[in-house]
Amino acid sequence: MWRWLALGLILVASAAGSEDSPTRMHVTLPLLDVRAAPEPAKRDRDHDPLQETQLLYGEEVLVHETRDGWARIEAVEQPEWSHHGRWEGYPGWVEQRGLAEASSWEPNLTVTSKLGVIRNRPHSSGLVLLRCSLGTWLRVEDSSNDWQRIILLDGREGWIHARHTASLRAMQAMPTSSRRTWILQAARQFLGDPYYWGGRTAHDPGASSPPHTAVDCSGLVNLCYRAAGLIIPRDAHEQFLKAAPISLEQAQPADLVFLSSAKHPDRITHVMLYAGKGRVIEAPGAGGQVREVALEDKRLEAKDRRVTYGTLLE
């Protein structure tokens, strides 16, 4: 329900507020950087102020304009509270070569393994067509001997092993307690992965870069919820705005822990997943790795920062 409610609100707002006639398109690459300006990413993992977020294969965008091989887009599956005072898709620039129109393509499958491999036939020796991050949504037509037949955006057929996926409909219908378990299972697959500002994809050591494969703090949260069939805001501040406030005593696994400045408590600077039993999972910052630590240790490390709690799973 979250996914359709959030997406519906974004699309209504976008259609009402746009002065042009945006084109609906989908991402055709395993990963596509969203940039603040039409400039490519740096070759190293140092902080890049132009890096906004990342799009996964199949994600829908609205294209507002194109220029010199770049497209100015709105990522409708990554909500943000915009300067217009409403929920809209995350804005930015992407390389135009990573987009295509696909009006009838509707996902019904989510990748729940850290990396899901789509092959040209239902066998582990099949040619690799696509390597998909956890949280990628796909279109499955049927299954054969534990393999699922995928219809790609360009009409080709591919096959992915069922152990790497789950039905979106089943995910969205499952009890909240089960969804909490799925979210944490997803998060623990990232442990030890590098941090990357603006990152929102599972780390793939074999992938060429840029684009860089990794997550930042809110990208980790966003991806793990997406793997469980839910669309939530992209950035930590918007995740805070969307979450219902709770106390530490009320916090359950997969709820959110926010850090902010003591002087500016509404200015969220970090988000973590509550893992239960007084522990959190986080992507801590530049130079760090995704880790699971005691919440009390994090509170001591945070020093003068304010700690608050929220839930998106009521």
PDB file of C-alpha atoms in Angstrom:
ATOM      1  CA  MET A   1       0.000   0.000   0.000  1.00  0.00           C
ATOM      2  CA  TRP A   2       2.852   2.389   0.856  1.00  0.00           C
ATOM      3  CA  ARG A   3       4.303   1.990  -2.602  1.00  0.00           C
ATOM      4  CA  TRP A   4       1.136   2.818  -4.502  1.00  0.00           C
ATOM      5  CA  LEU A   5       0.082   5.610  -2.154  1.00  0.00           C
ATOM      6  CA  ALA A   6       3.463   7.335  -2.301  1.00  0.00           C
ATOM      7  CA  LEU A   7       3.849   6.886  -6.032  1.00  0.00           C
ATOM      8  CA  GLY A   8       0.333   8.127  -6.702  1.00  0.00           C
ATOM      9  CA  LEU A   9       0.886  11.283  -4.673  1.00  0.00           C
ATOM     10  CA  ILE A  10       4.125  12.001  -6.497  1.00  0.00           C
ATOM     11  CA  LEU A  11       2.644  11.557  -9.943  1.00  0.00           C
ATOM     12  CA  VAL A  12      -0.347  13.768  -9.187  1.00  0.00           C
ATOM     13  CA  ALA A  13       1.904  16.492  -7.834  1.00  0.00           C
ATOM     14  CA  SER A  14       4.264  16.246 -10.786  1.00  0.00           C
ATOM     15  CA  ALA A  15       1.516  16.439 -13.372  1.00  0.00           C
ATOM     16  CA  ALA A  16      -0.094  19.405 -11.649  1.00  0.00           C
ATOM     17  CA  GLY A  17       3.081  21.384 -11.149  1.00  0.00           C
ATOM     18  CA  SER A  18       4.924  20.872 -14.427  1.00  0.00           C
ATOM     19  CA  GLU A  19       5.031  23.643 -16.996  1.00  0.00           C
ATOM     20  CA  ASP A  20       6.159  21.305 -19.759  1.00  0.00           C
ATOM     21  CA  SER A  21       4.951  17.859 -20.815  1.00  0.00           C
ATOM     22  CA  PRO A  22       7.405  15.402 -19.271  1.00  0.00           C
ATOM     23  CA  THR A  23       8.067  12.058 -20.927  1.00  0.00           C
ATOM     24  CA  ARG A  24       7.741   8.906 -18.834  1.00  0.00           C
ATOM     25  CA  MET A  25      10.778   6.679 -19.251  1.00  0.00           C
ATOM     26  CA  HIS A  26      12.521   3.786 -17.496  1.00  0.00           C
ATOM     27  CA  VAL A  27      16.135   3.119 -16.559  1.00  0.00           C
ATOM     28  CA  THR A  28      17.755   0.520 -18.838  1.00  0.00           C
ATOM     29  CA  LEU A  29      21.117   0.175 -17.061  1.00  0.00           C
ATOM     30  CA  PRO A  30      21.764  -1.719 -13.802  1.00  0.00           C
ATOM     31  CA  LEU A  31      22.727   1.605 -12.218  1.00  0.00           C
ATOM     32  CA  LEU A  32      22.420   5.245 -13.252  1.00  0.00           C
ATOM     33  CA  ASP A  33      23.824   8.215 -11.332  1.00  0.00           C
ATOM     34  CA  VAL A  34      21.572  11.199 -10.669  1.00  0.00           C
ATOM     35  CA  ARG A  35      23.666  14.377 -10.732  1.00  0.00           C
ATOM     36  CA  ALA A  36      22.987  17.928  -9.562  1.00  0.00           C
ATOM     37  CA  ALA A  37      24.389  19.165 -12.892  1.00  0.00           C
ATOM     38  CA  PRO A  38      25.001  17.463 -16.264  1.00  0.00           C
ATOM     39  CA  GLU A  39      28.534  16.364 -15.388  1.00  0.00           C
ATOM     40  CA  PRO A  40      29.863  12.792 -14.921  1.00  0.00           C
ATOM     41  CA  ALA A  41      30.879  11.394 -11.541  1.00  0.00           C
ATOM     42  CA  LYS A  42      34.432  11.502 -10.235  1.00  0.00           C
ATOM     43  CA  ARG A  43      36.574   8.425 -10.822  1.00  0.00           C
ATOM     44  CA  ASP A  44      37.364   8.011  -7.119  1.00  0.00           C
ATOM     45  CA  ARG A  45      35.030   7.611  -4.153  1.00  0.00           C
ATOM     46  CA  ASP A  46      35.855  10.957  -2.574  1.00  0.00           C
ATOM     47  CA  HIS A  47      32.922  13.145  -1.603  1.00  0.00           C
ATOM     48  CA  ASP A  48      31.322  14.461  -4.784  1.00  0.00           C
ATOM     49  CA  PRO A  49      28.970  17.413  -4.126  1.00  0.00           C
ATOM     50  CA  LEU A  50      27.220  16.864  -7.464  1.00  0.00           C
ATOM     51  CA  GLN A  51      26.243  13.280  -6.595  1.00  0.00           C
ATOM     52  CA  GLU A  52      22.555  13.216  -5.620  1.00  0.00           C
ATOM     53  CA  THR A  53      21.312   9.613  -5.743  1.00  0.00           C
ATOM     54  CA  GLN A  54      21.237   6.547  -7.988  1.00  0.00           C
ATOM     55  CA  LEU A  55      18.567   4.827 -10.047  1.00  0.00           C
ATOM     56  CA  LEU A  56      18.180   1.074 -10.474  1.00  0.00           C
ATOM     57  CA  TYR A  57      17.173  -0.879 -13.569  1.00  0.00           C
ATOM     58  CA  GLY A  58      13.496  -0.402 -14.402  1.00  0.00           C
ATOM     59  CA  GLU A  59      12.883   2.666 -12.240  1.00  0.00           C
ATOM     60  CA  GLU A  60      10.458   5.155 -13.722  1.00  0.00           C
ATOM     61  CA  VAL A  61      11.419   8.775 -14.279  1.00  0.00           C
ATOM     62  CA  LEU A  62       9.838  11.862 -15.777  1.00  0.00           C
ATOM     63  CA  VAL A  63      12.086  13.543 -18.337  1.00  0.00           C
ATOM     64  CA  HIS A  64      11.596  17.314 -18.377  1.00  0.00           C
ATOM     65  CA  GLU A  65      14.320  18.256 -20.865  1.00  0.00           C
ATOM     66  CA  THR A  66      17.351  16.874 -22.684  1.00  0.00           C
ATOM     67  CA  ARG A  67      20.655  18.574 -23.408  1.00  0.00           C
ATOM     68  CA  ASP A  68      23.902  17.308 -24.945  1.00  0.00           C
ATOM     69  CA  GLY A  69      23.317  13.669 -24.033  1.00  0.00           C
ATOM     70  CA  TRP A  70      21.871  14.438 -20.605  1.00  0.00           C
ATOM     71  CA  ALA A  71      18.276  14.379 -19.364  1.00  0.00           C
ATOM     72  CA  ARG A  72      16.820  16.463 -16.546  1.00  0.00           C
ATOM     73  CA  ILE A  73      14.597  14.057 -14.687  1.00  0.00           C
ATOM     74  CA  GLU A  74      12.355  13.532 -11.716  1.00  0.00           C
ATOM     75  CA  ALA A  75      12.851  10.131 -10.051  1.00  0.00           C
ATOM     76  CA  VAL A  76       9.230   9.388  -9.181  1.00  0.00           C
ATOM     77  CA  GLU A  77      10.066   6.309  -7.088  1.00  0.00           C
ATOM     78  CA  GLN A  78      12.334   8.333  -4.767  1.00  0.00           C
ATOM     79  CA  PRO A  79      10.115  10.864  -2.969  1.00  0.00           C
ATOM     80  CA  GLU A  80      11.449  14.099  -1.532  1.00  0.00           C
ATOM     81  CA  TRP A  81       9.754  17.075   0.111  1.00  0.00           C
ATOM     82  CA  SER A  82      10.444  19.682  -2.537  1.00  0.00           C
ATOM     83  CA  HIS A  83      10.978  23.422  -2.452  1.00  0.00           C
ATOM     84  CA  HIS A  84       7.395  23.642  -3.744  1.00  0.00           C
ATOM     85  CA  GLY A  85       6.181  22.406  -0.347  1.00  0.00           C
ATOM     86  CA  ARG A  86       4.924  19.010  -1.532  1.00  0.00           C
ATOM     87  CA  TRP A  87       6.098  15.455  -2.181  1.00  0.00           C
ATOM     88  CA  GLU A  88       7.719  15.104  -5.594  1.00  0.00           C
ATOM     89  CA  GLY A  89      10.221  12.817  -7.268  1.00  0.00           C
ATOM     90  CA  TYR A  90      13.927  13.378  -6.677  1.00  0.00           C
ATOM     91  CA  PRO A  91      15.252  15.841  -9.302  1.00  0.00           C
ATOM     92  CA  GLY A  92      18.558  15.779 -11.144  1.00  0.00           C
ATOM     93  CA  TRP A  93      20.437  14.979 -14.331  1.00  0.00           C
ATOM     94  CA  VAL A  94      21.182  11.539 -15.798  1.00  0.00           C
ATOM     95  CA  GLU A  95      22.926  10.329 -18.922  1.00  0.00           C
ATOM     96  CA  GLN A  96      20.255  10.032 -21.589  1.00  0.00           C
ATOM     97  CA  ARG A  97      21.676   6.750 -22.920  1.00  0.00           C
ATOM     98  CA  GLY A  98      20.427   5.012 -19.768  1.00  0.00           C
ATOM     99  CA  LEU A  99      16.742   5.715 -20.453  1.00  0.00           C
ATOM    100  CA  ALA A 100      14.070   4.284 -22.750  1.00  0.00           C
ATOM    101  CA  GLU A 101      10.305   4.432 -23.095  1.00  0.00           C
ATOM    102  CA  ALA A 102       8.414   1.302 -22.024  1.00  0.00           C
ATOM    103  CA  SER A 103       4.766   2.140 -21.480  1.00  0.00           C
ATOM    104  CA  SER A 104       3.497  -1.396 -20.778  1.00  0.00           C
ATOM    105  CA  TRP A 105       6.287  -2.582 -18.467  1.00  0.00           C
ATOM    106  CA  GLU A 106       5.054  -3.177 -14.910  1.00  0.00           C
ATOM    107  CA  PRO A 107       7.280  -4.814 -12.243  1.00  0.00           C
ATOM    108  CA  ASN A 108       5.997  -7.650 -10.071  1.00  0.00           C
ATOM    109  CA  LEU A 109       9.221  -9.044  -8.600  1.00  0.00           C
ATOM    110  CA  THR A 110      11.845  -7.657  -6.212  1.00  0.00           C
ATOM    111  CA  VAL A 111      15.499  -8.670  -5.946  1.00  0.00           C
ATOM    112  CA  THR A 112      16.175  -9.650  -2.322  1.00  0.00           C
ATOM    113  CA  SER A 113      19.744 -10.947  -2.665  1.00  0.00           C
ATOM    114  CA  LYS A 114      22.588  -8.455  -2.617  1.00  0.00           C
ATOM    115  CA  LEU A 115      23.184  -9.092  -6.328  1.00  0.00           C
ATOM    116  CA  GLY A 116      20.793 -10.874  -8.675  1.00  0.00           C
ATOM    117  CA  VAL A 117      22.114 -12.130 -12.007  1.00  0.00           C
ATOM    118  CA  ILE A 118      19.873 -12.305 -15.080  1.00  0.00           C
ATOM    119  CA  ARG A 119      21.057 -14.859 -17.653  1.00  0.00           C
ATOM    120  CA  ASN A 120      20.048 -15.734 -21.202  1.00  0.00           C
ATOM    121  CA  ARG A 121      18.868 -19.224 -20.212  1.00  0.00           C
ATOM    122  CA  PRO A 122      17.723 -20.962 -17.002  1.00  0.00           C
ATOM    123  CA  HIS A 123      21.112 -22.325 -15.987  1.00  0.00           C
ATOM    124  CA  SER A 124      24.074 -21.032 -13.973  1.00  0.00           C
ATOM    125  CA  SER A 125      26.258 -21.329 -17.091  1.00  0.00           C
ATOM    126  CA  GLY A 126      24.011 -18.994 -19.087  1.00  0.00           C
ATOM    127  CA  LEU A 127      25.373 -15.736 -20.471  1.00  0.00           C
ATOM    128  CA  VAL A 128      24.988 -12.834 -18.027  1.00  0.00           C
ATOM    129  CA  LEU A 129      22.612 -10.206 -19.404  1.00  0.00           C
ATOM    130  CA  LEU A 130      22.325  -8.019 -16.314  1.00  0.00           C
ATOM    131  CA  ARG A 131      23.632  -7.842 -12.738  1.00  0.00           C
ATOM    132  CA  CYS A 132      20.958  -6.283 -10.529  1.00  0.00           C
ATOM    133  CA  SER A 133      21.315  -4.717  -7.097  1.00  0.00           C
ATOM    134  CA  LEU A 134      19.148  -5.696  -4.182  1.00  0.00           C
ATOM    135  CA  GLY A 135      16.007  -3.576  -4.403  1.00  0.00           C
ATOM    136  CA  THR A 136      15.725  -3.786  -8.198  1.00  0.00           C
ATOM    137  CA  TRP A 137      12.171  -4.437  -9.366  1.00  0.00           C
ATOM    138  CA  LEU A 138      11.654  -6.721 -12.365  1.00  0.00           C
ATOM    139  CA  ARG A 139       8.907  -8.153 -14.557  1.00  0.00           C
ATOM    140  CA  VAL A 140       8.498 -11.948 -14.326  1.00  0.00           C
ATOM    141  CA  GLU A 141       6.266 -13.884 -16.741  1.00  0.00           C
ATOM    142  CA  ASP A 142       6.622 -17.498 -15.558  1.00  0.00           C
ATOM    143  CA  SER A 143       8.938 -19.971 -13.811  1.00  0.00           C
ATOM    144  CA  SER A 144      10.771 -23.192 -14.703  1.00  0.00           C
ATOM    145  CA  ASN A 145      12.720 -25.417 -12.283  1.00  0.00           C
ATOM    146  CA  ASP A 146      13.461 -22.665  -9.756  1.00  0.00           C
ATOM    147  CA  TRP A 147      14.250 -20.152 -12.506  1.00  0.00           C
ATOM    148  CA  GLN A 148      12.018 -17.204 -13.346  1.00  0.00           C
ATOM    149  CA  ARG A 149      11.590 -15.878 -16.864  1.00  0.00           C
ATOM    150  CA  ILE A 150      12.125 -12.122 -16.919  1.00  0.00           C
ATOM    151  CA  ILE A 151      10.931  -9.731 -19.613  1.00  0.00           C
ATOM    152  CA  LEU A 152      13.474  -6.949 -19.986  1.00  0.00           C
ATOM    153  CA  LEU A 153      12.608  -3.414 -21.016  1.00  0.00           C
ATOM    154  CA  ASP A 154      13.883  -3.991 -24.560  1.00  0.00           C
ATOM    155  CA  GLY A 155      11.653  -7.057 -24.952  1.00  0.00           C
ATOM    156  CA  ARG A 156      14.376  -9.662 -24.494  1.00  0.00           C
ATOM    157  CA  GLU A 157      13.876 -12.649 -22.218  1.00  0.00           C
ATOM    158  CA  GLY A 158      16.174 -13.383 -19.317  1.00  0.00           C
ATOM    159  CA  TRP A 159      16.260 -15.803 -16.402  1.00  0.00           C
ATOM    160  CA  ILE A 160      16.974 -15.228 -12.712  1.00  0.00           C
ATOM    161  CA  HIS A 161      17.093 -17.884  -9.992  1.00  0.00           C
ATOM    162  CA  ALA A 162      14.121 -17.754  -7.640  1.00  0.00           C
ATOM    163  CA  ARG A 163      16.336 -17.748  -4.538  1.00  0.00           C
ATOM    164  CA  HIS A 164      17.368 -14.173  -5.394  1.00  0.00           C
ATOM    165  CA  THR A 165      13.833 -12.753  -5.606  1.00  0.00           C
ATOM    166  CA  ALA A 166      10.400 -12.418  -4.021  1.00  0.00           C
ATOM    167  CA  SER A 167       6.964 -11.477  -5.308  1.00  0.00           C
ATOM    168  CA  LEU A 168       6.190  -7.781  -4.893  1.00  0.00           C
ATOM    169  CA  ARG A 169       2.544  -8.553  -4.215  1.00  0.00           C
ATOM    170  CA  ALA A 170       3.458 -11.062  -1.501  1.00  0.00           C
ATOM    171  CA  MET A 171       5.898  -8.608   0.054  1.00  0.00           C
ATOM    172  CA  GLN A 172       3.346  -5.814   0.148  1.00  0.00           C
ATOM    173  CA  ALA A 173       0.710  -8.123   1.667  1.00  0.00           C
ATOM    174  CA  MET A 174       2.844  -9.739   4.376  1.00  0.00           C
ATOM    175  CA  PRO A 175       2.397  -8.935   8.078  1.00  0.00           C
ATOM    176  CA  THR A 176       4.446  -6.020   9.362  1.00  0.00           C
ATOM    177  CA  SER A 177       6.430  -8.309  11.668  1.00  0.00           C
ATOM    178  CA  SER A 178       7.573 -10.388   8.687  1.00  0.00           C
ATOM    179  CA  ARG A 179       8.433  -7.278   6.682  1.00  0.00           C
ATOM    180  CA  ARG A 180      10.634  -6.061   9.526  1.00  0.00           C
ATOM    181  CA  THR A 181      12.573  -9.331   9.335  1.00  0.00           C
ATOM    182  CA  TRP A 182      13.023  -8.984   5.561  1.00  0.00           C
ATOM    183  CA  ILE A 183      14.316  -5.427   5.880  1.00  0.00           C
ATOM    184  CA  LEU A 184      16.973  -6.410   8.410  1.00  0.00           C
ATOM    185  CA  GLN A 185      17.970  -9.472   6.375  1.00  0.00           C
ATOM    186  CA  ALA A 186      18.515  -7.136   3.442  1.00  0.00           C
ATOM    187  CA  ALA A 187      20.546  -4.680   5.526  1.00  0.00           C
ATOM    188  CA  ARG A 188      22.888  -7.332   6.900  1.00  0.00           C
ATOM    189  CA  GLN A 189      23.918  -8.260   3.368  1.00  0.00           C
ATOM    190  CA  PHE A 190      25.605  -4.834   3.147  1.00  0.00           C
ATOM    191  CA  LEU A 191      27.804  -5.258   6.233  1.00  0.00           C
ATOM    192  CA  GLY A 192      31.408  -4.402   5.395  1.00  0.00           C
ATOM    193  CA  ASP A 193      30.522  -2.543   2.190  1.00  0.00           C
ATOM    194  CA  PRO A 194      32.079   0.894   1.569  1.00  0.00           C
ATOM    195  CA  TYR A 195      30.222   4.152   2.103  1.00  0.00           C
ATOM    196  CA  TYR A 196      29.562   6.374  -0.916  1.00  0.00           C
ATOM    197  CA  TRP A 197      27.898   9.790  -0.748  1.00  0.00           C
ATOM    198  CA  GLY A 198      24.741   9.658  -2.878  1.00  0.00           C
ATOM    199  CA  GLY A 199      25.057   5.884  -3.246  1.00  0.00           C
ATOM    200  CA  ARG A 200      21.964   3.694  -3.482  1.00  0.00           C
ATOM    201  CA  THR A 201      23.070   0.327  -4.824  1.00  0.00           C
ATOM    202  CA  ALA A 202      24.630  -2.886  -3.541  1.00  0.00           C
ATOM    203  CA  HIS A 203      28.418  -2.887  -3.755  1.00  0.00           C
ATOM    204  CA  ASP A 204      29.627  -5.000  -6.687  1.00  0.00           C
ATOM    205  CA  PRO A 205      33.442  -5.382  -6.568  1.00  0.00           C
ATOM    206  CA  GLY A 206      33.455  -6.722 -10.130  1.00  0.00           C
ATOM    207  CA  ALA A 207      31.666  -3.734 -11.644  1.00  0.00           C
ATOM    208  CA  SER A 208      33.565  -1.029 -13.498  1.00  0.00           C
ATOM    209  CA  SER A 209      33.296   2.448 -12.002  1.00  0.00           C
ATOM    210  CA  PRO A 210      32.105   5.090 -12.159  1.00  0.00           C
ATOM    211  CA  PRO A 211      29.267   4.721 -11.456  1.00  0.00           C
ATOM    212  CA  HIS A 212      30.343   3.586  -8.007  1.00  0.00           C
ATOM    213  CA  THR A 213      28.388   0.790  -6.336  1.00  0.00           C
ATOM    214  CA  ALA A 214      27.750   1.487  -2.636  1.00  0.00           C
ATOM    215  CA  VAL A 215      25.329   3.229  -0.275  1.00  0.00           C
ATOM    216  CA  ASP A 216      25.126   6.249   1.969  1.00  0.00           C
ATOM    217  CA  CYS A 217      23.134   6.201   5.213  1.00  0.00           C
ATOM    218  CA  SER A 218      19.706   6.953   3.757  1.00  0.00           C
ATOM    219  CA  GLY A 219      20.423   4.997   0.567  1.00  0.00           C
ATOM    220  CA  LEU A 220      20.902   1.874   2.690  1.00  0.00           C
ATOM    221  CA  VAL A 221      17.564   2.428   4.427  1.00  0.00           C
ATOM    222  CA  ASN A 222      15.786   3.228   1.161  1.00  0.00           C
ATOM    223  CA  LEU A 223      17.106   0.114  -0.613  1.00  0.00           C
ATOM    224  CA  CYS A 224      16.283  -2.287   2.215  1.00  0.00           C
ATOM    225  CA  TYR A 225      12.706  -1.021   2.400  1.00  0.00           C
ATOM    226  CA  ARG A 226      12.449  -1.205  -1.392  1.00  0.00           C
ATOM    227  CA  ALA A 227      13.605  -4.838  -1.351  1.00  0.00           C
ATOM    228  CA  ALA A 228      10.643  -5.467   0.960  1.00  0.00           C
ATOM    229  CA  GLY A 229       8.269  -3.920  -1.593  1.00  0.00           C
ATOM    230  CA  LEU A 230       8.019  -0.418  -0.103  1.00  0.00           C
ATOM    231  CA  ILE A 231       8.767   2.996  -1.554  1.00  0.00           C
ATOM    232  CA  ILE A 232       9.958   5.468   1.074  1.00  0.00           C
ATOM    233  CA  PRO A 233      11.672   8.865   0.777  1.00  0.00           C
ATOM    234  CA  ARG A 234      15.262   8.915  -0.451  1.00  0.00           C
ATOM    235  CA  ASP A 235      17.021  11.241   2.007  1.00  0.00           C
ATOM    236  CA  ALA A 236      17.332  11.074   5.795  1.00  0.00           C
ATOM    237  CA  HIS A 237      15.475  14.352   6.392  1.00  0.00           C
ATOM    238  CA  GLU A 238      12.511  13.245   4.283  1.00  0.00           C
ATOM    239  CA  GLN A 239      12.516   9.816   5.943  1.00  0.00           C
ATOM    240  CA  PHE A 240      12.243  11.698   9.241  1.00  0.00           C
ATOM    241  CA  LEU A 241       9.348  13.794   7.910  1.00  0.00           C
ATOM    242  CA  LYS A 242       7.480  10.685   6.748  1.00  0.00           C
ATOM    243  CA  ALA A 243       8.096   8.623   9.889  1.00  0.00           C
ATOM    244  CA  ALA A 244       5.765   8.603  12.874  1.00  0.00           C
ATOM    245  CA  PRO A 245       7.706   9.639  16.000  1.00  0.00           C
ATOM    246  CA  ILE A 246       8.264   6.918  18.605  1.00  0.00           C
ATOM    247  CA  SER A 247      10.388   6.445  21.726  1.00  0.00           C
ATOM    248  CA  LEU A 248      13.339   4.093  22.095  1.00  0.00           C
ATOM    249  CA  GLU A 249      11.135   1.872  24.253  1.00  0.00           C
ATOM    250  CA  GLN A 250       8.642   1.612  21.373  1.00  0.00           C
ATOM    251  CA  ALA A 251      11.278   0.955  18.694  1.00  0.00           C
ATOM    252  CA  GLN A 252      11.116  -2.389  16.908  1.00  0.00           C
ATOM    253  CA  PRO A 253      13.505  -3.986  14.396  1.00  0.00           C
ATOM    254  CA  ALA A 254      13.643  -2.010  11.097  1.00  0.00           C
ATOM    255  CA  ASP A 255      12.439   1.225  12.688  1.00  0.00           C
ATOM    256  CA  LEU A 256      14.633   4.289  12.160  1.00  0.00           C
ATOM    257  CA  VAL A 257      17.084   6.124  14.408  1.00  0.00           C
ATOM    258  CA  PHE A 258      17.864   9.727  13.446  1.00  0.00           C
ATOM    259  CA  LEU A 259      20.692  12.051  14.442  1.00  0.00           C
ATOM    260  CA  SER A 260      20.476  15.829  14.286  1.00  0.00           C
ATOM    261  CA  SER A 261      22.290  18.840  15.658  1.00  0.00           C
ATOM    262  CA  ALA A 262      21.309  19.717  19.225  1.00  0.00           C
ATOM    263  CA  LYS A 263      20.973  23.340  18.107  1.00  0.00           C
ATOM    264  CA  HIS A 264      18.878  22.405  15.067  1.00  0.00           C
ATOM    265  CA  PRO A 265      16.893  19.287  16.068  1.00  0.00           C
ATOM    266  CA  ASP A 266      14.797  19.311  12.881  1.00  0.00           C
ATOM    267  CA  ARG A 267      17.893  19.257  10.654  1.00  0.00           C
ATOM    268  CA  ILE A 268      18.501  15.516  10.261  1.00  0.00           C
ATOM    269  CA  THR A 269      22.110  14.624   9.470  1.00  0.00           C
ATOM    270  CA  HIS A 270      22.110  10.814   9.741  1.00  0.00           C
ATOM    271  CA  VAL A 271      19.754   7.823   9.764  1.00  0.00           C
ATOM    272  CA  MET A 272      20.248   4.253  10.977  1.00  0.00           C
ATOM    273  CA  LEU A 273      18.164   1.066  11.028  1.00  0.00           C
ATOM    274  CA  TYR A 274      17.257  -0.177  14.482  1.00  0.00           C
ATOM    275  CA  ALA A 275      18.274  -3.849  14.602  1.00  0.00           C
ATOM    276  CA  GLY A 276      16.666  -4.712  17.937  1.00  0.00           C
ATOM    277  CA  LYS A 277      18.306  -5.538  21.277  1.00  0.00           C
ATOM    278  CA  GLY A 278      19.894  -2.106  21.475  1.00  0.00           C
ATOM    279  CA  ARG A 279      21.795  -2.330  18.178  1.00  0.00           C
ATOM    280  CA  VAL A 280      21.741  -0.365  14.900  1.00  0.00           C
ATOM    281  CA  ILE A 281      22.903  -0.928  11.313  1.00  0.00           C
ATOM    282  CA  GLU A 282      24.351   2.100   9.549  1.00  0.00           C
ATOM    283  CA  ALA A 283      26.474   3.410   6.701  1.00  0.00           C
ATOM    284  CA  PRO A 284      28.517   5.724   8.955  1.00  0.00           C
ATOM    285  CA  GLY A 285      30.143   8.190   6.567  1.00  0.00           C
ATOM    286  CA  ALA A 286      33.006   8.818   4.157  1.00  0.00           C
ATOM    287  CA  GLY A 287      35.817   6.307   4.556  1.00  0.00           C
ATOM    288  CA  GLY A 288      33.641   3.999   6.655  1.00  0.00           C
ATOM    289  CA  GLN A 289      31.916   0.695   6.029  1.00  0.00           C
ATOM    290  CA  VAL A 290      28.372  -0.487   6.681  1.00  0.00           C
ATOM    291  CA  ARG A 291      28.366  -1.878  10.204  1.00  0.00           C
ATOM    292  CA  GLU A 292      26.213  -3.115  13.075  1.00  0.00           C
ATOM    293  CA  VAL A 293      27.014  -1.521  16.440  1.00  0.00           C
ATOM    294  CA  ALA A 294      25.509  -0.997  19.862  1.00  0.00           C
ATOM    295  CA  LEU A 295      23.184   2.004  19.902  1.00  0.00           C
ATOM    296  CA  GLU A 296      24.740   3.185  23.156  1.00  0.00           C
ATOM    297  CA  ASP A 297      28.187   3.238  21.515  1.00  0.00           C
ATOM    298  CA  LYS A 298      26.740   5.311  18.686  1.00  0.00           C
ATOM    299  CA  ARG A 299      25.087   7.693  21.147  1.00  0.00           C
ATOM    300  CA  LEU A 300      28.429   8.237  22.875  1.00  0.00           C
ATOM    301  CA  GLU A 301      30.149   8.718  19.522  1.00  0.00           C
ATOM    302  CA  ALA A 302      27.492  11.235  18.450  1.00  0.00           C
ATOM    303  CA  LYS A 303      28.287  13.377  21.537  1.00  0.00           C
ATOM    304  CA  ASP A 304      26.281  16.600  21.227  1.00  0.00           C
ATOM    305  CA  ARG A 305      23.924  15.350  18.514  1.00  0.00           C
ATOM    306  CA  ARG A 306      20.270  14.703  19.272  1.00  0.00           C
ATOM    307  CA  VAL A 307      18.884  11.164  18.848  1.00  0.00           C
ATOM    308  CA  THR A 308      15.249  10.589  17.829  1.00  0.00           C
ATOM    309  CA  TYR A 309      13.268   7.585  16.648  1.00  0.00           C
ATOM    310  CA  GLY A 310      10.608   6.997  14.007  1.00  0.00           C
ATOM    311  CA  THR A 311       8.667   4.257  12.283  1.00  0.00           C
ATOM    312  CA  LEU A 312       7.460   3.815   8.716  1.00  0.00           C
ATOM    313  CA  LEU A 313       5.863   0.456   9.537  1.00  0.00           C
ATOM    314  CA  GLU A 314       2.768   1.188  11.609  1.00  0.00           C
TER     315      GLU A 314
END
